C-alpha cells in the first residue's frame, strides 16, 4: 500500500517483492560461481598427485582417494544445481528456490573442500602465502578463511534453508 509518483516507479506496480526476489536469485547464482569450487578442488588434486608423506605417494592412500572422489561427485552436483538455475531463468521464471539450493550447497561444498585440504596437508596447509613452505603458495589457507565469509553473502546458510523449507517443501514458518 505504498504510493509512489509515476516518475519514480521502477517496473510494474505491485511487483517490487518479485523484483527483489529475482535480484537475490541472480546474486546467489552469479556471486558464487561453481568455477571457484572447481579451482579449489583442482588445486588440491594437483597437490595430492605430487605430494609424498614419509616417502609414500599421497595419491595412493585409499582414504585420501575416497575423500577426493566424494568431493568430485559433489562438484558435479553443484554444477548441475547451477544448470537448474540457468534453465529456470531461460524459461523466464524466477529461480529463487533453485538459487537458494545452489548457493547453500556450493558454499558448504567450498568449506568441505577447504577442510579436506587442511586435513590432508596437516600443518602445512595452514601456512600463509608468504611462507616458502606453503603448498600452492598458501592458496589452501586463504581459501579456508574465505569460505567462511562466502556462506554469509547473498543471505546466510540459515536463510537459504528457510527459503528451501518454506517455498520448496511447503513447511510453515517457526
PDB file of C-alpha atoms in Angstrom:
ATOM      1  CA  UNK A   1       0.000   0.000   0.000  1.00  0.00           C
ATOM      2  CA  UNK A   2       2.871   2.386  -0.700  1.00  0.00           C
ATOM      3  CA  UNK A   3       2.158   5.222  -3.101  1.00  0.00           C
ATOM      4  CA  UNK A   4       4.940   6.222  -5.449  1.00  0.00           C
ATOM      5  CA  UNK A   5       4.717   9.009  -8.039  1.00  0.00           C
ATOM      6  CA  UNK A   6       4.722   7.539 -11.566  1.00  0.00           C
ATOM      7  CA  UNK A   7       8.016   9.197 -12.438  1.00  0.00           C
ATOM      8  CA  UNK A   8       9.749   7.199  -9.651  1.00  0.00           C
ATOM      9  CA  UNK A   9       8.110   3.869 -10.391  1.00  0.00           C
ATOM     10  CA  UNK A  10      10.506   1.144 -11.457  1.00  0.00           C
ATOM     11  CA  UNK A  11       8.851  -1.670 -13.379  1.00  0.00           C
ATOM     12  CA  UNK A  12       5.225  -2.629 -12.949  1.00  0.00           C
ATOM     13  CA  UNK A  13       3.133  -1.616  -9.946  1.00  0.00           C
ATOM     14  CA  UNK A  14       2.930  -4.184  -7.110  1.00  0.00           C
ATOM     15  CA  UNK A  15       5.876  -6.223  -8.434  1.00  0.00           C
ATOM     16  CA  UNK A  16       8.558  -4.857  -6.094  1.00  0.00           C
ATOM     17  CA  UNK A  17       8.876  -8.005  -3.977  1.00  0.00           C
ATOM     18  CA  UNK A  18       9.100 -10.181  -7.078  1.00  0.00           C
ATOM     19  CA  UNK A  19      11.834  -7.922  -8.484  1.00  0.00           C
ATOM     20  CA  UNK A  20      13.789  -8.185  -5.230  1.00  0.00           C
ATOM     21  CA  UNK A  21      13.457 -11.981  -5.157  1.00  0.00           C
ATOM     22  CA  UNK A  22      14.668 -12.147  -8.751  1.00  0.00           C
ATOM     23  CA  UNK A  23      17.629  -9.882  -7.977  1.00  0.00           C
ATOM     24  CA  UNK A  24      18.568 -12.034  -4.974  1.00  0.00           C
ATOM     25  CA  UNK A  25      18.336 -15.204  -7.062  1.00  0.00           C
ATOM     26  CA  UNK A  26      20.729 -13.680  -9.602  1.00  0.00           C
ATOM     27  CA  UNK A  27      23.049 -12.606  -6.796  1.00  0.00           C
ATOM     28  CA  UNK A  28      23.116 -16.087  -5.275  1.00  0.00           C
ATOM     29  CA  UNK A  29      23.964 -17.615  -8.621  1.00  0.00           C
ATOM     30  CA  UNK A  30      26.404 -15.052 -10.013  1.00  0.00           C
ATOM     31  CA  UNK A  31      28.423 -14.272  -6.871  1.00  0.00           C
ATOM     32  CA  UNK A  32      29.171 -17.919  -6.137  1.00  0.00           C
ATOM     33  CA  UNK A  33      30.299 -19.476  -9.429  1.00  0.00           C
ATOM     34  CA  UNK A  34      30.991 -23.195  -9.471  1.00  0.00           C
ATOM     35  CA  UNK A  35      34.355 -22.349 -11.021  1.00  0.00           C
ATOM     36  CA  UNK A  36      35.660 -21.156  -7.649  1.00  0.00           C
ATOM     37  CA  UNK A  37      34.956 -24.509  -6.008  1.00  0.00           C
ATOM     38  CA  UNK A  38      36.302 -26.333  -9.066  1.00  0.00           C
ATOM     39  CA  UNK A  39      39.558 -24.336  -8.871  1.00  0.00           C
ATOM     40  CA  UNK A  40      39.903 -25.215  -5.185  1.00  0.00           C
ATOM     41  CA  UNK A  41      39.362 -28.910  -5.893  1.00  0.00           C
ATOM     42  CA  UNK A  42      41.717 -28.948  -8.895  1.00  0.00           C
ATOM     43  CA  UNK A  43      44.450 -27.210  -6.881  1.00  0.00           C
ATOM     44  CA  UNK A  44      44.073 -29.826  -4.172  1.00  0.00           C
ATOM     45  CA  UNK A  45      44.128 -32.684  -6.698  1.00  0.00           C
ATOM     46  CA  UNK A  46      47.302 -31.365  -8.322  1.00  0.00           C
ATOM     47  CA  UNK A  47      48.987 -31.063  -4.946  1.00  0.00           C
ATOM     48  CA  UNK A  48      47.934 -34.585  -3.893  1.00  0.00           C
ATOM     49  CA  UNK A  49      49.245 -36.056  -7.164  1.00  0.00           C
ATOM     50  CA  UNK A  50      52.762 -34.798  -6.468  1.00  0.00           C
ATOM     51  CA  UNK A  51      52.817 -34.964  -2.639  1.00  0.00           C
ATOM     52  CA  UNK A  52      54.620 -37.602  -0.612  1.00  0.00           C
ATOM     53  CA  UNK A  53      54.338 -38.275   3.084  1.00  0.00           C
ATOM     54  CA  UNK A  54      57.011 -40.436   4.690  1.00  0.00           C
ATOM     55  CA  UNK A  55      58.220 -41.360   1.191  1.00  0.00           C
ATOM     56  CA  UNK A  56      54.798 -42.660   0.144  1.00  0.00           C
ATOM     57  CA  UNK A  57      52.717 -41.074  -2.616  1.00  0.00           C
ATOM     58  CA  UNK A  58      49.697 -39.422  -1.065  1.00  0.00           C
ATOM     59  CA  UNK A  59      47.597 -40.172  -4.162  1.00  0.00           C
ATOM     60  CA  UNK A  60      47.818 -43.890  -3.382  1.00  0.00           C
ATOM     61  CA  UNK A  61      46.306 -43.500   0.098  1.00  0.00           C
ATOM     62  CA  UNK A  62      42.802 -45.064  -0.056  1.00  0.00           C
ATOM     63  CA  UNK A  63      41.333 -42.630   2.481  1.00  0.00           C
ATOM     64  CA  UNK A  64      42.619 -39.621   0.557  1.00  0.00           C
ATOM     65  CA  UNK A  65      41.341 -41.081  -2.708  1.00  0.00           C
ATOM     66  CA  UNK A  66      37.902 -41.728  -1.187  1.00  0.00           C
ATOM     67  CA  UNK A  67      37.628 -38.173   0.159  1.00  0.00           C
ATOM     68  CA  UNK A  68      38.674 -36.650  -3.156  1.00  0.00           C
ATOM     69  CA  UNK A  69      36.288 -38.857  -5.131  1.00  0.00           C
ATOM     70  CA  UNK A  70      33.424 -37.772  -2.892  1.00  0.00           C
ATOM     71  CA  UNK A  71      34.307 -34.114  -3.422  1.00  0.00           C
ATOM     72  CA  UNK A  72      34.446 -34.673  -7.193  1.00  0.00           C
ATOM     73  CA  UNK A  73      30.953 -36.194  -7.126  1.00  0.00           C
ATOM     74  CA  UNK A  74      29.674 -33.284  -5.045  1.00  0.00           C
ATOM     75  CA  UNK A  75      31.280 -30.877  -7.504  1.00  0.00           C
ATOM     76  CA  UNK A  76      29.150 -32.405 -10.245  1.00  0.00           C
ATOM     77  CA  UNK A  77      26.010 -31.953  -8.101  1.00  0.00           C
ATOM     78  CA  UNK A  78      26.938 -28.296  -7.641  1.00  0.00           C
ATOM     79  CA  UNK A  79      27.393 -27.845 -11.388  1.00  0.00           C
ATOM     80  CA  UNK A  80      24.001 -29.428 -12.084  1.00  0.00           C
ATOM     81  CA  UNK A  81      22.289 -27.229  -9.486  1.00  0.00           C
ATOM     82  CA  UNK A  82      23.721 -24.243 -11.344  1.00  0.00           C
ATOM     83  CA  UNK A  83      22.260 -25.535 -14.597  1.00  0.00           C
ATOM     84  CA  UNK A  84      18.832 -25.740 -12.933  1.00  0.00           C
ATOM     85  CA  UNK A  85      19.078 -22.027 -12.111  1.00  0.00           C
ATOM     86  CA  UNK A  86      20.041 -21.220 -15.697  1.00  0.00           C
ATOM     87  CA  UNK A  87      17.257 -23.401 -17.111  1.00  0.00           C
ATOM     88  CA  UNK A  88      14.604 -21.721 -14.989  1.00  0.00           C
ATOM     89  CA  UNK A  89      15.903 -18.294 -15.998  1.00  0.00           C
ATOM     90  CA  UNK A  90      15.897 -19.352 -19.658  1.00  0.00           C
ATOM     91  CA  UNK A  91      12.203 -20.151 -19.276  1.00  0.00           C
ATOM     92  CA  UNK A  92      11.558 -16.663 -17.905  1.00  0.00           C
ATOM     93  CA  UNK A  93      10.911 -17.898 -14.374  1.00  0.00           C
ATOM     94  CA  UNK A  94      12.444 -16.683 -11.115  1.00  0.00           C
ATOM     95  CA  UNK A  95      14.832 -19.335  -9.821  1.00  0.00           C
ATOM     96  CA  UNK A  96      14.654 -18.284  -6.168  1.00  0.00           C
ATOM     97  CA  UNK A  97      14.416 -21.825  -4.758  1.00  0.00           C
ATOM     98  CA  UNK A  98      16.997 -23.247  -7.136  1.00  0.00           C
ATOM     99  CA  UNK A  99      19.369 -20.338  -6.453  1.00  0.00           C
ATOM    100  CA  UNK A 100      18.995 -20.900  -2.706  1.00  0.00           C
ATOM    101  CA  UNK A 101      19.823 -24.603  -3.149  1.00  0.00           C
ATOM    102  CA  UNK A 102      22.758 -23.742  -5.406  1.00  0.00           C
ATOM    103  CA  UNK A 103      24.179 -21.148  -3.011  1.00  0.00           C
ATOM    104  CA  UNK A 104      23.703 -23.296   0.093  1.00  0.00           C
ATOM    105  CA  UNK A 105      25.193 -26.429  -1.448  1.00  0.00           C
ATOM    106  CA  UNK A 106      28.016 -24.551  -3.166  1.00  0.00           C
ATOM    107  CA  UNK A 107      29.275 -22.575  -0.189  1.00  0.00           C
ATOM    108  CA  UNK A 108      29.108 -25.661   2.017  1.00  0.00           C
ATOM    109  CA  UNK A 109      30.973 -27.631  -0.664  1.00  0.00           C
ATOM    110  CA  UNK A 110      33.688 -24.974  -0.700  1.00  0.00           C
ATOM    111  CA  UNK A 111      34.004 -25.400   3.061  1.00  0.00           C
ATOM    112  CA  UNK A 112      34.254 -29.184   2.696  1.00  0.00           C
ATOM    113  CA  UNK A 113      36.981 -28.793   0.065  1.00  0.00           C
ATOM    114  CA  UNK A 114      38.891 -26.329   2.260  1.00  0.00           C
ATOM    115  CA  UNK A 115      38.537 -28.544   5.340  1.00  0.00           C
ATOM    116  CA  UNK A 116      39.628 -31.611   3.394  1.00  0.00           C
ATOM    117  CA  UNK A 117      42.642 -29.714   2.073  1.00  0.00           C
ATOM    118  CA  UNK A 118      43.794 -28.789   5.559  1.00  0.00           C
ATOM    119  CA  UNK A 119      43.052 -32.271   6.902  1.00  0.00           C
ATOM    120  CA  UNK A 120      45.157 -33.927   4.206  1.00  0.00           C
ATOM    121  CA  UNK A 121      48.034 -31.447   4.377  1.00  0.00           C
ATOM    122  CA  UNK A 122      48.221 -31.151   8.100  1.00  0.00           C
ATOM    123  CA  UNK A 123      50.034 -28.074   9.432  1.00  0.00           C
ATOM    124  CA  UNK A 124      51.487 -27.200   6.001  1.00  0.00           C
ATOM    125  CA  UNK A 125      48.014 -26.373   4.724  1.00  0.00           C
ATOM    126  CA  UNK A 126      47.718 -23.624   7.314  1.00  0.00           C
ATOM    127  CA  UNK A 127      50.770 -21.713   6.074  1.00  0.00           C
ATOM    128  CA  UNK A 128      50.036 -18.315   4.555  1.00  0.00           C
ATOM    129  CA  UNK A 129      51.069 -17.295   1.067  1.00  0.00           C
ATOM    130  CA  UNK A 130      54.261 -15.557   2.201  1.00  0.00           C
ATOM    131  CA  UNK A 131      55.723 -18.736   3.658  1.00  0.00           C
ATOM    132  CA  UNK A 132      58.277 -20.522   1.455  1.00  0.00           C
ATOM    133  CA  UNK A 133      56.908 -23.868   2.707  1.00  0.00           C
ATOM    134  CA  UNK A 134      53.256 -23.170   1.926  1.00  0.00           C
ATOM    135  CA  UNK A 135      51.821 -25.602  -0.635  1.00  0.00           C
ATOM    136  CA  UNK A 136      50.323 -23.911  -3.709  1.00  0.00           C
ATOM    137  CA  UNK A 137      51.621 -20.532  -2.467  1.00  0.00           C
ATOM    138  CA  UNK A 138      49.241 -20.574   0.513  1.00  0.00           C
ATOM    139  CA  UNK A 139      46.080 -20.956  -1.553  1.00  0.00           C
ATOM    140  CA  UNK A 140      44.658 -23.517   0.873  1.00  0.00           C
ATOM    141  CA  UNK A 141      44.922 -21.325   3.950  1.00  0.00           C
ATOM    142  CA  UNK A 142      43.454 -18.386   2.026  1.00  0.00           C
ATOM    143  CA  UNK A 143      40.551 -20.462   0.680  1.00  0.00           C
ATOM    144  CA  UNK A 144      39.835 -21.833   4.146  1.00  0.00           C
ATOM    145  CA  UNK A 145      39.351 -18.324   5.556  1.00  0.00           C
ATOM    146  CA  UNK A 146      37.395 -17.117   2.531  1.00  0.00           C
ATOM    147  CA  UNK A 147      34.848 -19.962   2.617  1.00  0.00           C
ATOM    148  CA  UNK A 148      33.536 -18.808   5.981  1.00  0.00           C
ATOM    149  CA  UNK A 149      32.718 -15.372   4.570  1.00  0.00           C
ATOM    150  CA  UNK A 150      31.093 -16.798   1.450  1.00  0.00           C
ATOM    151  CA  UNK A 151      28.406 -18.544   3.499  1.00  0.00           C
ATOM    152  CA  UNK A 152      27.173 -15.100   4.606  1.00  0.00           C
ATOM    153  CA  UNK A 153      26.987 -13.128   1.333  1.00  0.00           C
ATOM    154  CA  UNK A 154      23.708 -13.318  -0.573  1.00  0.00           C
ATOM    155  CA  UNK A 155      21.938 -14.452   2.584  1.00  0.00           C
ATOM    156  CA  UNK A 156      23.398 -16.804   5.179  1.00  0.00           C
ATOM    157  CA  UNK A 157      23.009 -20.559   5.107  1.00  0.00           C
ATOM    158  CA  UNK A 158      20.109 -20.450   7.565  1.00  0.00           C
ATOM    159  CA  UNK A 159      18.236 -18.036   5.286  1.00  0.00           C
ATOM    160  CA  UNK A 160      18.782 -20.382   2.329  1.00  0.00           C
ATOM    161  CA  UNK A 161      17.467 -23.301   4.390  1.00  0.00           C
ATOM    162  CA  UNK A 162      14.373 -21.283   5.342  1.00  0.00           C
ATOM    163  CA  UNK A 163      13.713 -20.459   1.672  1.00  0.00           C
ATOM    164  CA  UNK A 164      14.010 -24.122   0.731  1.00  0.00           C
ATOM    165  CA  UNK A 165      11.877 -25.283   3.674  1.00  0.00           C
ATOM    166  CA  UNK A 166       9.120 -22.732   3.104  1.00  0.00           C
ATOM    167  CA  UNK A 167       8.903 -22.249  -0.647  1.00  0.00           C
ATOM    168  CA  UNK A 168      10.019 -25.660  -1.854  1.00  0.00           C
ATOM    169  CA  UNK A 169       8.877 -28.026   0.887  1.00  0.00           C
ATOM    170  CA  UNK A 170       5.848 -26.009   1.976  1.00  0.00           C
ATOM    171  CA  UNK A 171       6.805 -26.123   5.646  1.00  0.00           C
ATOM    172  CA  UNK A 172       5.338 -23.462   7.941  1.00  0.00           C
ATOM    173  CA  UNK A 173       7.485 -20.738   9.481  1.00  0.00           C
ATOM    174  CA  UNK A 174       8.528 -21.425  13.050  1.00  0.00           C
TER     175      UNK A 174
END
